[in-house]
XYZ file of C-alpha atoms in Angstrom:
688
model
C -62.052 56.527 -63.843
C -63.903 54.399 -61.425
C -61.730 52.198 -59.245
C -62.457 48.492 -59.038
C -63.716 47.786 -55.580
C -63.522 44.169 -54.384
C -66.597 43.305 -52.456
C -66.636 40.576 -49.829
C -69.082 37.806 -50.449
C -71.459 37.294 -47.599
C -71.096 34.053 -45.641
C -73.600 31.429 -46.367
C -75.881 30.571 -43.583
C -74.869 26.854 -43.584
C -71.086 27.484 -43.664
C -69.369 26.334 -40.455
C -66.927 28.737 -38.812
C -63.242 27.664 -38.467
C -62.513 26.175 -35.045
C -59.566 27.653 -33.144
C -57.870 25.818 -30.273
C -58.248 27.283 -26.881
C -54.937 28.771 -25.671
C -55.058 26.916 -22.353
C -55.543 23.494 -23.943
C -52.660 23.930 -26.445
C -50.379 25.016 -23.659
C -51.355 21.925 -21.670
C -50.341 19.622 -24.520
C -47.001 21.405 -24.820
C -46.374 21.005 -21.112
C -47.259 17.308 -21.293
C -44.751 16.712 -24.081
C -42.077 18.664 -22.207
C -42.774 16.706 -19.040
C -42.510 13.368 -20.876
C -39.268 14.503 -22.490
C -37.886 15.534 -19.103
C -38.819 12.144 -17.628
C -37.092 10.334 -20.517
C -33.985 12.487 -20.153
C -33.981 11.884 -16.399
C -34.278 8.105 -16.898
C -31.472 8.139 -19.415
C -29.276 10.263 -17.135
C -29.916 8.018 -14.134
C -29.078 4.919 -16.137
C -25.950 6.597 -17.489
C -24.818 7.655 -14.010
C -25.603 4.191 -12.648
C -23.385 2.627 -15.313
C -20.607 5.103 -14.497
C -20.939 4.313 -10.805
C -20.812 0.579 -11.515
C -17.659 1.068 -13.609
C -16.126 3.194 -10.877
C -16.873 0.620 -8.188
C -15.491 -2.237 -10.296
C -12.336 -0.221 -10.958
C -12.002 0.545 -7.259
C -12.417 -3.140 -6.379
C -9.633 -4.077 -8.817
C -7.183 -1.558 -7.352
C -7.944 -2.498 -3.758
C -7.794 -6.254 -4.377
C -4.409 -5.987 -6.099
C -3.070 -3.729 -3.313
C -4.160 -6.096 -0.548
C -2.880 -9.125 -2.462
C 0.551 -7.456 -2.592
C 0.523 -6.853 1.171
C -0.536 -10.437 1.797
C 2.211 -11.703 -0.495
C 4.801 -9.679 1.420
C 3.623 -11.154 4.728
C 3.668 -14.657 3.254
C 7.279 -14.116 2.235
C 8.029 -13.014 5.779
C 6.345 -16.163 7.116
C 8.697 -18.131 4.883
C 11.629 -16.392 6.583
C 10.072 -17.282 9.952
C 9.916 -20.901 8.882
C 13.564 -20.876 7.805
C 14.673 -19.519 11.168
C 12.656 -22.222 12.924
C 13.510 -25.237 10.760
C 16.640 -24.644 8.694
C 19.137 -25.422 11.478
C 22.143 -26.561 9.481
C 25.256 -27.962 11.134
C 27.216 -25.569 8.925
C 28.218 -22.615 11.127
C 28.362 -20.145 8.233
C 24.869 -21.048 7.094
C 23.466 -20.629 10.610
C 25.196 -17.275 11.030
C 23.950 -16.133 7.629
C 20.309 -16.930 8.409
C 20.457 -15.371 11.876
C 22.185 -12.252 10.570
C 19.780 -11.694 7.689
C 16.432 -12.831 9.034
C 16.732 -12.097 12.761
C 16.473 -8.594 14.111
C 19.290 -7.370 16.322
C 18.754 -5.686 19.655
C 18.259 -1.934 19.829
C 21.653 -0.271 20.092
C 22.349 2.214 22.877
C 22.005 5.913 22.217
C 25.760 6.395 21.648
C 25.628 3.790 18.885
C 22.704 5.578 17.284
C 24.643 8.825 17.395
C 27.680 7.109 15.946
C 25.608 5.570 13.149
C 24.257 8.991 12.330
C 27.698 10.654 12.417
C 26.430 13.831 10.754
C 29.276 15.961 12.113
C 31.776 14.253 9.830
C 29.734 15.071 6.713
C 30.852 18.377 5.268
C 28.462 20.703 3.446
C 30.237 22.060 0.331
C 30.377 25.810 -0.267
C 28.568 25.487 -3.612
C 25.550 23.810 -1.956
C 22.494 25.860 -3.013
C 19.806 24.162 -0.941
C 18.345 25.196 2.413
C 20.609 25.341 5.454
C 19.406 24.459 8.947
C 20.604 25.549 12.365
C 19.219 24.214 15.620
C 16.975 24.939 17.372
C 14.808 25.397 14.290
C 12.639 28.444 13.653
C 9.529 28.914 11.458
C 11.764 30.520 8.831
C 13.623 27.220 8.455
C 10.352 25.399 7.766
C 9.356 28.019 5.192
C 12.762 27.675 3.515
C 12.292 23.903 3.329
C 8.861 24.274 1.718
C 10.163 26.728 -0.868
C 13.187 24.547 -1.652
C 11.103 21.411 -2.161
C 8.671 23.274 -4.408
C 11.701 24.069 -6.573
C 12.731 20.374 -6.402
C 15.881 21.122 -4.428
C 17.332 18.567 -2.036
C 18.325 18.985 1.599
C 21.950 18.015 2.214
C 22.576 14.730 4.044
C 24.312 16.575 6.905
C 21.126 18.469 7.725
C 18.908 15.426 7.142
C 20.840 13.335 9.661
C 20.969 16.183 12.181
C 17.218 16.789 11.809
C 16.371 13.094 12.218
C 18.701 12.828 15.203
C 16.977 15.746 16.946
C 13.597 14.248 16.034
C 14.593 10.929 17.606
C 15.565 12.629 20.854
C 12.199 14.413 20.968
C 10.099 11.360 20.080
C 11.873 9.187 22.637
C 10.511 11.402 25.400
C 6.876 11.082 24.268
C 4.362 8.553 25.651
C 2.797 5.844 23.488
C -0.482 7.780 23.461
C -0.344 11.546 22.945
C -3.066 13.485 24.799
C -4.128 16.844 23.359
C -7.008 19.227 23.953
C -9.148 21.643 21.962
C -9.529 23.915 25.001
C -6.507 25.969 24.051
C -7.348 26.171 20.372
C -10.371 26.435 18.167
C -9.647 23.460 15.895
C -7.443 20.406 15.483
C -6.840 19.085 11.959
C -6.368 15.350 11.458
C -4.688 14.171 8.239
C -4.564 10.612 6.950
C -2.139 8.705 4.728
C 0.157 10.837 2.550
C 2.303 8.031 1.068
C 5.046 10.202 -0.345
C 2.699 12.541 -2.253
C 4.190 15.936 -1.443
C 1.668 17.903 -3.521
C -1.111 16.737 -1.206
C 0.763 18.080 1.816
C 1.368 21.385 0.037
C -2.334 21.645 -0.782
C -3.354 20.885 2.813
C -1.091 23.668 4.071
C -2.377 26.027 1.361
C -6.051 25.417 2.199
C -5.778 24.999 5.955
C -2.672 26.957 6.916
C 0.786 26.024 8.156
C 1.250 24.483 11.602
C 1.448 27.209 14.246
C 0.334 27.894 17.818
C -3.104 28.664 16.342
C -3.185 25.681 13.959
C -2.782 22.193 15.437
C -2.246 19.061 13.371
C -2.335 15.301 13.879
C -0.736 13.301 11.058
C -2.010 9.759 11.314
C 0.820 7.649 9.875
C 1.861 6.226 6.496
C 3.954 9.236 5.516
C 6.206 7.140 3.257
C 6.218 4.484 0.478
C 4.494 4.323 -2.923
C 4.950 8.037 -3.694
C 8.174 9.584 -4.968
C 8.752 12.270 -2.297
C 8.539 10.422 0.988
C 11.814 11.759 2.368
C 10.703 15.349 1.724
C 7.446 14.732 3.618
C 9.379 13.346 6.591
C 11.719 16.341 6.600
C 8.814 18.826 6.581
C 6.796 17.014 9.261
C 9.811 16.507 11.524
C 10.832 20.160 11.133
C 7.375 21.384 12.177
C 7.358 18.825 15.001
C 10.542 20.317 16.444
C 9.373 23.918 15.942
C 5.886 23.345 17.401
C 6.140 20.243 19.624
C 2.802 21.007 21.331
C 0.920 21.741 18.131
C 2.147 18.974 15.774
C 1.572 15.300 16.607
C 2.582 12.228 14.590
C 1.211 8.688 14.852
C 2.959 5.613 13.542
C 1.446 3.812 10.552
C 2.029 0.309 9.263
C 4.392 1.718 6.593
C 6.694 3.246 9.207
C 8.403 -0.136 9.185
C 11.744 -0.812 7.508
C 10.670 -4.272 6.309
C 7.660 -2.753 4.525
C 9.879 0.011 3.110
C 12.049 -2.612 1.383
C 9.128 -3.575 -0.833
C 7.139 -0.390 -1.362
C 9.782 2.064 -2.502
C 10.991 4.211 0.391
C 14.313 2.384 0.788
C 15.010 2.780 -2.932
C 14.071 6.454 -2.836
C 16.487 7.231 -0.006
C 19.361 5.350 -1.639
C 18.670 7.030 -4.978
C 18.624 10.545 -3.522
C 21.364 10.202 -0.889
C 23.556 7.468 -2.399
C 26.680 7.728 -0.189
C 24.850 8.555 3.035
C 21.559 6.788 2.309
C 22.407 3.792 4.457
C 23.069 6.005 7.503
C 19.735 7.760 6.997
C 17.872 4.448 6.758
C 19.513 3.051 9.890
C 18.629 6.173 11.845
C 15.052 6.106 10.557
C 14.557 2.608 11.992
C 14.890 4.162 15.439
C 12.828 7.222 14.515
C 9.949 5.089 13.212
C 9.990 2.835 16.278
C 9.821 5.938 18.510
C 6.677 7.371 16.903
C 3.627 7.356 19.230
C 0.989 4.726 18.524
C -2.148 6.816 19.117
C -3.502 10.273 19.957
C -6.391 11.165 22.275
C -8.279 14.419 21.626
C -10.088 15.749 24.713
C -10.038 12.143 25.961
C -13.105 11.632 23.753
C -11.680 10.987 20.267
C -9.145 8.219 19.648
C -6.906 8.626 16.592
C -5.019 5.498 15.460
C -3.724 4.452 12.067
C -5.497 1.125 11.544
C -8.179 0.447 14.117
C -9.010 -1.600 17.201
C -9.766 -5.213 18.068
C -11.324 -7.268 20.838
C -7.971 -7.161 22.682
C -7.453 -3.389 22.471
C -6.744 -1.872 25.882
C -5.374 1.664 25.980
C -3.891 1.224 29.450
C -1.978 -1.849 28.311
C -1.017 -0.149 25.054
C 0.453 2.761 26.992
C 2.829 0.405 28.847
C 4.367 -1.308 25.789
C 7.984 -0.412 25.021
C 7.314 0.700 21.457
C 10.954 1.613 20.781
C 11.870 -2.070 20.664
C 9.488 -2.697 17.770
C 11.541 -1.850 14.698
C 9.249 -3.971 12.540
C 6.070 -5.856 13.373
C 7.110 -8.387 10.734
C 10.308 -9.301 12.601
C 9.199 -8.727 16.203
C 7.625 -12.168 16.428
C 10.733 -13.788 14.976
C 13.011 -11.936 17.390
C 10.938 -12.954 20.432
C 10.919 -16.560 19.301
C 14.687 -16.549 18.986
C 15.250 -15.091 22.461
C 12.987 -17.615 24.168
C 14.300 -20.523 22.112
C 17.902 -19.750 22.991
C 16.994 -19.570 26.672
C 15.320 -22.986 26.533
C 17.528 -24.927 24.117
C 20.981 -26.074 25.142
C 24.057 -25.089 23.162
C 24.482 -28.571 21.765
C 20.958 -28.902 20.516
C 21.430 -26.916 17.332
C 23.574 -29.494 15.605
C 21.227 -32.268 16.698
C 18.248 -30.728 14.927
C 19.596 -31.281 11.446
C 22.847 -32.416 9.842
C 21.910 -31.424 6.325
C 23.425 -28.401 4.642
C 20.849 -28.433 1.853
C 17.085 -28.241 2.225
C 15.675 -31.521 1.002
C 12.587 -31.974 -1.116
C 10.766 -33.161 1.957
C 11.475 -29.836 3.651
C 10.427 -27.990 0.492
C 7.034 -29.605 0.798
C 6.903 -28.708 4.476
C 7.720 -25.104 3.612
C 4.808 -24.909 1.218
C 2.467 -26.464 3.768
C 3.620 -23.927 6.322
C 3.140 -21.074 3.864
C -0.355 -22.265 3.055
C -1.148 -22.484 6.736
C 0.192 -18.971 7.254
C -1.926 -17.693 4.386
C -5.050 -19.177 5.905
C -4.286 -17.788 9.312
C -3.300 -14.417 7.812
C -0.380 -13.631 10.018
C -2.077 -13.867 13.379
C -0.941 -17.323 14.376
C 0.482 -17.119 17.864
C 4.179 -17.951 17.834
C 4.885 -21.377 19.278
C 6.616 -21.320 22.637
C 5.968 -17.633 23.312
C 4.564 -16.434 26.603
C 0.947 -15.234 26.225
C 1.869 -11.733 27.454
C 4.480 -11.315 24.703
C 2.038 -12.497 22.046
C -0.679 -10.173 23.338
C 1.604 -7.116 23.286
C 2.682 -7.887 19.727
C -0.929 -8.444 18.635
C -2.169 -5.219 20.249
C 0.296 -3.117 18.280
C -0.383 -5.129 15.122
C -4.121 -4.519 15.444
C -3.663 -0.790 16.080
C -1.632 -0.390 12.863
C -3.136 -2.977 10.475
C -6.860 -3.477 11.217
C -9.897 -2.412 9.154
C -13.559 -1.848 10.152
C -16.174 -4.263 8.842
C -19.995 -4.107 8.836
C -20.329 -7.597 10.340
C -20.346 -8.079 14.089
C -17.345 -9.532 15.882
C -13.599 -9.557 15.336
C -12.005 -11.867 12.790
C -8.736 -12.281 10.923
C -8.079 -9.785 8.129
C -7.388 -12.300 5.385
C -7.297 -9.746 2.567
C -4.334 -7.827 3.978
C -2.740 -10.764 5.735
C -2.337 -8.860 9.022
C -4.478 -7.238 11.681
C -8.190 -7.951 12.002
C -11.642 -6.950 10.801
C -13.523 -5.338 13.685
C -17.298 -4.964 13.679
C -19.574 -2.249 15.116
C -19.977 -4.196 18.364
C -16.196 -4.203 18.896
C -16.085 -0.458 18.230
C -18.913 0.152 20.702
C -17.204 -1.906 23.439
C -13.843 -0.154 23.042
C -15.450 3.314 23.022
C -17.622 2.525 26.031
C -14.749 0.952 27.971
C -12.590 4.066 27.661
C -15.343 6.702 27.713
C -14.818 7.686 24.068
C -17.312 8.923 21.514
C -15.431 8.673 18.217
C -12.647 6.696 16.515
C -10.662 8.321 13.684
C -8.456 6.034 11.620
C -6.792 5.981 8.190
C -5.102 3.006 6.453
C -7.718 2.641 3.666
C -8.070 4.693 0.506
C -11.607 6.057 0.109
C -13.231 7.418 -3.044
C -14.243 10.710 -1.441
C -11.247 10.908 0.903
C -13.286 10.012 3.981
C -16.038 7.656 5.094
C -18.290 7.064 8.111
C -19.112 3.575 9.372
C -20.258 1.748 12.519
C -23.193 4.071 13.187
C -20.995 7.094 12.452
C -18.714 6.161 15.352
C -15.743 5.437 13.057
C -14.258 7.863 10.529
C -11.720 6.805 7.921
C -9.641 9.745 6.679
C -7.268 9.413 3.706
C -5.218 12.395 2.528
C -3.438 11.074 -0.583
C -5.534 12.067 -3.600
C -5.124 10.231 -6.930
C -3.699 7.331 -4.954
C -4.180 4.563 -7.518
C -4.232 6.753 -10.626
C -4.996 10.343 -11.638
C -8.656 10.886 -10.845
C -9.092 7.695 -8.819
C -9.987 9.393 -5.521
C -10.121 12.645 -3.616
C -7.983 13.435 -0.608
C -9.445 14.835 2.599
C -8.701 16.001 6.113
C -11.020 16.457 9.085
C -11.227 19.397 11.499
C -12.477 19.074 15.077
C -13.501 22.006 17.274
C -14.362 22.081 20.992
C -17.737 20.513 20.156
C -15.856 17.581 18.505
C -18.185 17.712 15.480
C -16.146 16.628 12.418
C -15.896 18.975 9.425
C -14.349 17.581 6.256
C -12.364 19.301 3.521
C -11.897 17.457 0.215
C -9.454 18.219 -2.572
C -7.736 17.046 -5.745
C -3.998 17.746 -5.872
C -3.834 17.051 -9.622
C -4.804 19.842 -12.013
C -5.358 17.284 -14.752
C -7.964 15.432 -12.685
C -9.937 18.611 -12.014
C -9.975 19.483 -15.724
C -11.409 16.135 -16.833
C -15.112 15.354 -17.016
C -16.412 12.540 -14.854
C -16.612 10.215 -17.858
C -13.057 11.019 -18.925
C -11.766 10.586 -15.394
C -13.453 7.212 -14.908
C -12.258 6.004 -18.316
C -8.628 6.881 -17.553
C -8.698 5.287 -14.117
C -10.457 2.251 -15.541
C -7.765 1.830 -18.183
C -5.034 1.884 -15.516
C -6.891 -0.650 -13.366
C -7.447 -3.123 -16.187
C -3.815 -2.819 -17.249
C -2.745 -3.774 -13.721
C -5.208 -6.664 -13.770
C -3.910 -7.918 -17.122
C -0.406 -7.943 -15.664
C -1.650 -10.158 -12.842
C -3.309 -12.477 -15.364
C -0.142 -12.663 -17.435
C 1.943 -13.414 -14.349
C -0.208 -16.504 -13.689
C -0.610 -17.685 -17.266
C 0.639 -21.222 -16.638
C -1.620 -21.712 -13.624
C -4.562 -20.328 -15.593
C -3.901 -22.777 -18.428
C -4.000 -25.673 -15.979
C -7.195 -24.357 -14.388
C -8.900 -23.909 -17.782
C -7.961 -27.414 -18.886
C -9.526 -28.848 -15.735
C -12.878 -27.507 -17.002
C -12.225 -28.567 -20.605
C -12.762 -32.309 -20.240
C -13.055 -32.902 -24.000
C -9.912 -30.882 -24.890
C -11.941 -28.677 -27.207
C -9.989 -25.552 -26.313
C -13.128 -23.660 -25.280
C -14.904 -23.225 -21.938
C -18.008 -21.442 -20.763
C -17.834 -17.925 -19.360
C -18.900 -19.241 -15.956
C -16.042 -21.764 -15.945
C -13.630 -19.013 -17.020
C -14.671 -16.817 -14.097
C -14.380 -19.708 -11.624
C -10.953 -20.717 -12.926
C -9.535 -17.177 -12.837
C -10.704 -16.636 -9.261
C -9.280 -20.004 -8.166
C -5.844 -18.885 -9.396
C -5.727 -15.178 -8.469
C -7.850 -15.191 -5.277
C -8.758 -11.509 -5.732
C -12.461 -11.827 -4.960
C -13.480 -9.842 -8.056
C -16.811 -10.048 -9.969
C -15.185 -11.619 -13.015
C -18.385 -11.981 -15.053
C -18.953 -8.220 -14.759
C -15.365 -7.619 -15.901
C -15.732 -9.898 -18.915
C -16.398 -7.159 -21.465
C -13.066 -5.489 -20.706
C -11.020 -8.689 -20.378
C -12.631 -11.036 -22.924
C -13.258 -9.125 -26.178
C -14.722 -12.024 -28.153
C -16.597 -15.264 -27.616
C -17.209 -18.149 -30.021
C -20.748 -19.454 -29.745
C -20.975 -18.039 -26.248
C -17.760 -19.783 -25.198
C -14.161 -18.662 -24.712
C -11.183 -19.948 -26.706
C -8.857 -19.811 -23.713
C -5.643 -20.519 -25.655
C -6.308 -17.570 -27.957
C -7.248 -15.413 -24.961
C -4.005 -16.249 -23.114
C -1.959 -15.486 -26.234
C -3.761 -12.137 -26.489
C -2.918 -11.335 -22.849
C 0.723 -12.282 -23.456
C 1.014 -10.092 -26.549
C -0.326 -7.091 -24.634
C 2.327 -7.473 -21.940
C 5.363 -8.044 -24.128
C 7.377 -4.937 -24.902
C 10.041 -4.653 -27.567
C 12.784 -5.160 -24.998
C 11.080 -8.306 -23.766
C 10.532 -9.990 -27.116
C 13.757 -11.974 -26.815
C 12.840 -13.367 -23.422
C 11.172 -16.703 -22.987
C 7.464 -16.364 -22.420
C 7.567 -18.640 -19.375
C 10.491 -16.694 -17.919
C 8.750 -13.361 -18.458
C 5.663 -14.718 -16.751
C 7.658 -15.944 -13.760
C 9.528 -12.659 -13.391
C 6.262 -10.706 -13.538
C 4.875 -12.904 -10.801
C 7.905 -12.881 -8.493
C 9.655 -9.573 -9.156
C 8.500 -7.960 -5.865
C 9.698 -11.030 -3.940
C 12.992 -11.028 -5.831
C 13.578 -7.358 -5.066
C 12.631 -7.825 -1.411
C 14.929 -10.829 -0.958
C 17.790 -9.028 -2.672
C 17.255 -5.923 -0.506
C 17.257 -8.003 2.686
C 20.553 -9.642 1.750
C 22.016 -6.298 0.714
C 22.220 -5.142 4.330
C 24.251 -2.014 3.537
C 21.868 -1.063 0.660
C 24.816 -0.672 -1.682
C 23.025 -2.491 -4.489
C 25.626 -5.297 -4.402
C 25.897 -8.692 -2.705
C 28.963 -10.930 -2.395
C 29.400 -14.366 -3.991
C 28.974 -16.044 -0.611
C 25.759 -14.149 0.107
C 24.532 -15.016 -3.370
C 25.289 -18.685 -2.723
C 23.287 -18.710 0.507
C 20.354 -16.695 -0.734
C 20.034 -18.708 -3.913
C 19.683 -21.882 -1.888
C 16.934 -20.306 0.171
C 15.240 -18.739 -2.839
C 15.389 -21.942 -4.888
C 13.507 -23.670 -2.077
C 10.829 -21.017 -2.091
C 10.516 -21.064 -5.901
C 10.888 -24.853 -6.469
C 14.190 -24.586 -8.344
C 16.618 -27.493 -7.806
C 20.251 -26.462 -8.116
C 23.467 -27.893 -6.639
C 26.193 -26.033 -4.724
C 28.683 -26.329 -7.571
C 26.101 -25.041 -10.025
C 25.470 -22.018 -7.811
C 29.195 -21.202 -7.749
C 29.437 -21.528 -11.532
C 26.313 -19.410 -11.862
C 27.738 -16.629 -9.678
C 30.925 -16.443 -11.748
C 29.048 -16.478 -15.055
C 26.691 -13.608 -14.210
C 29.388 -11.336 -12.748
C 29.698 -9.499 -16.053
C 32.050 -6.754 -14.876
C 34.150 -9.253 -12.843
C 34.148 -7.100 -9.709
C 33.438 -10.034 -7.390
C 29.957 -8.714 -6.527
C 26.469 -9.165 -7.960
C 23.951 -6.380 -8.554
C 20.208 -6.800 -8.975
C 20.289 -6.995 -12.782
C 22.908 -9.741 -12.532
C 20.710 -11.411 -9.927
C 17.840 -11.476 -12.431
C 20.244 -12.876 -15.023
C 20.904 -15.796 -12.672
C 17.189 -16.356 -12.503
C 16.990 -16.319 -16.302
C 19.852 -18.797 -16.747
C 18.448 -21.191 -14.162
C 14.987 -21.005 -15.671
C 16.425 -21.615 -19.151
C 18.258 -24.731 -17.997
C 15.133 -26.036 -16.288
C 13.057 -25.582 -19.428
């Protein structure tokens, strides 16, 4: 058989051949599309990161504004105490003694009295005690034992705590105001910033950088305590290493090494909670330890390390001559000096001539508020009336060293955000450095996103060592290392494992949620004032205002300096025709803040307690001089009169006595803090 063979038809002469794309041209089109896609992705990513950065900066601004507002509020309360000492001169002897005892600082006791207050020898360590045991002089093994014990959440016995602090006080008392150290004998010096009771950050620093030793020098730049939950453990570790390596470990005083600040920010409570029976002895001894801490450190006489900063009055020679051990608290030093000079100038019979009233009248109440407003404007730097200029200048120099912040603007002006210290500009930094032949200023005092920050033409470094300060993921911690060349090298870290496991978006979202919750609490605490402010813009009583008026009203009440219009999406979920129903918005804020245990409380009372709880706790702690958690009926009577003046609550003497008896639920003749709040509730109820 013949196979079928398919023959190919010949191409016609007029048939056009199929065109094929040139390989180079097709590849060019592909590259063009890929390039355009990459540009679009890059634009999207940049916009996304810009939004994240904007959210992060807004969150940071919220945290910082609320923190500084709290510090300013504490100083305003202290100014109120100053005003009472100056103006509330009752003819009643008991009232005068009460005010002087509570609000005036006593003289520094002699060393024997300090030793007697400590009295550690009478405190027996039980045989079943399983924590670390110390013997003096300390060795590196003792420090290692302390670190291991605290990692296992064990507690050092009060006997050893008091002995350690007593030995620390003796060592610190021999040091000058300004410690001078050199890199000549060592390769590096490590400077750490604020720790604020965050023990995990200290552990991580030692893990990454090594324990203090003759080959590893450290400068810890103040603010060891408050806010965190393990402040006492940090003090124990730092003081132990200080005694073991006195030439290698150096400590500067911060603004939180101040017993008046500790009353508000948690350290006093922590000590009393952990060392109940002996907590008061520890706190009394720490007043002297804190006042004995050096104020600054000089590295190679070229780098100045202070906690806060400098000012136009900073003079290291003058600073070196101040008797720092007399400054228990910068908040009471001015009051104490005023009292001494006033008593030397005023005759013994003048006190009763000043005032014959036992109660503060409404006229004085108004004067108090005017004084408080004046103090707020002047931010704590008003020179005390009647004081010698030299005394004022000494007080201000120490205040500026511990409380000041750098600012990009030239000059030196009052730090109104914190309420104490100053803002110093690059020109002030340059003058201080040039005057003393320095080349760098290292300070702490401010939380920074990355743990450190340069400013003033890289002549000022802020170093902050407490990571996750505001919330988990809010910031990194850092420390700085200086070698013989004095070139700073930074090490950053995150002490929280959770923060390192989160993506940037997750971390910012969590921190943002915490910040807005804190801001909503502030809004709720000022609900009545906000209502009044909103109504001032609502002339027609329509119940709605514009977003611009809302932002203006909120800022006029809270004074936080926040970009409220940018925060609107998080705080104001809905608008009606572009306007805000402020009554509905305030009810929404109130519902968010009410917990199940608070449902029975009056809304106005809850708001007032939210607003004044820190002041209430501070006042109660000041009256409770032995930190027992109890005050007597007589102390309650006196403090309620003073507090009612501050809070505009009118109440008679007989009503106060009846109130004290009614809130003493367990009938023990004393009043604890919960009963104190109950008095506030009853009084508020009767007023409403």
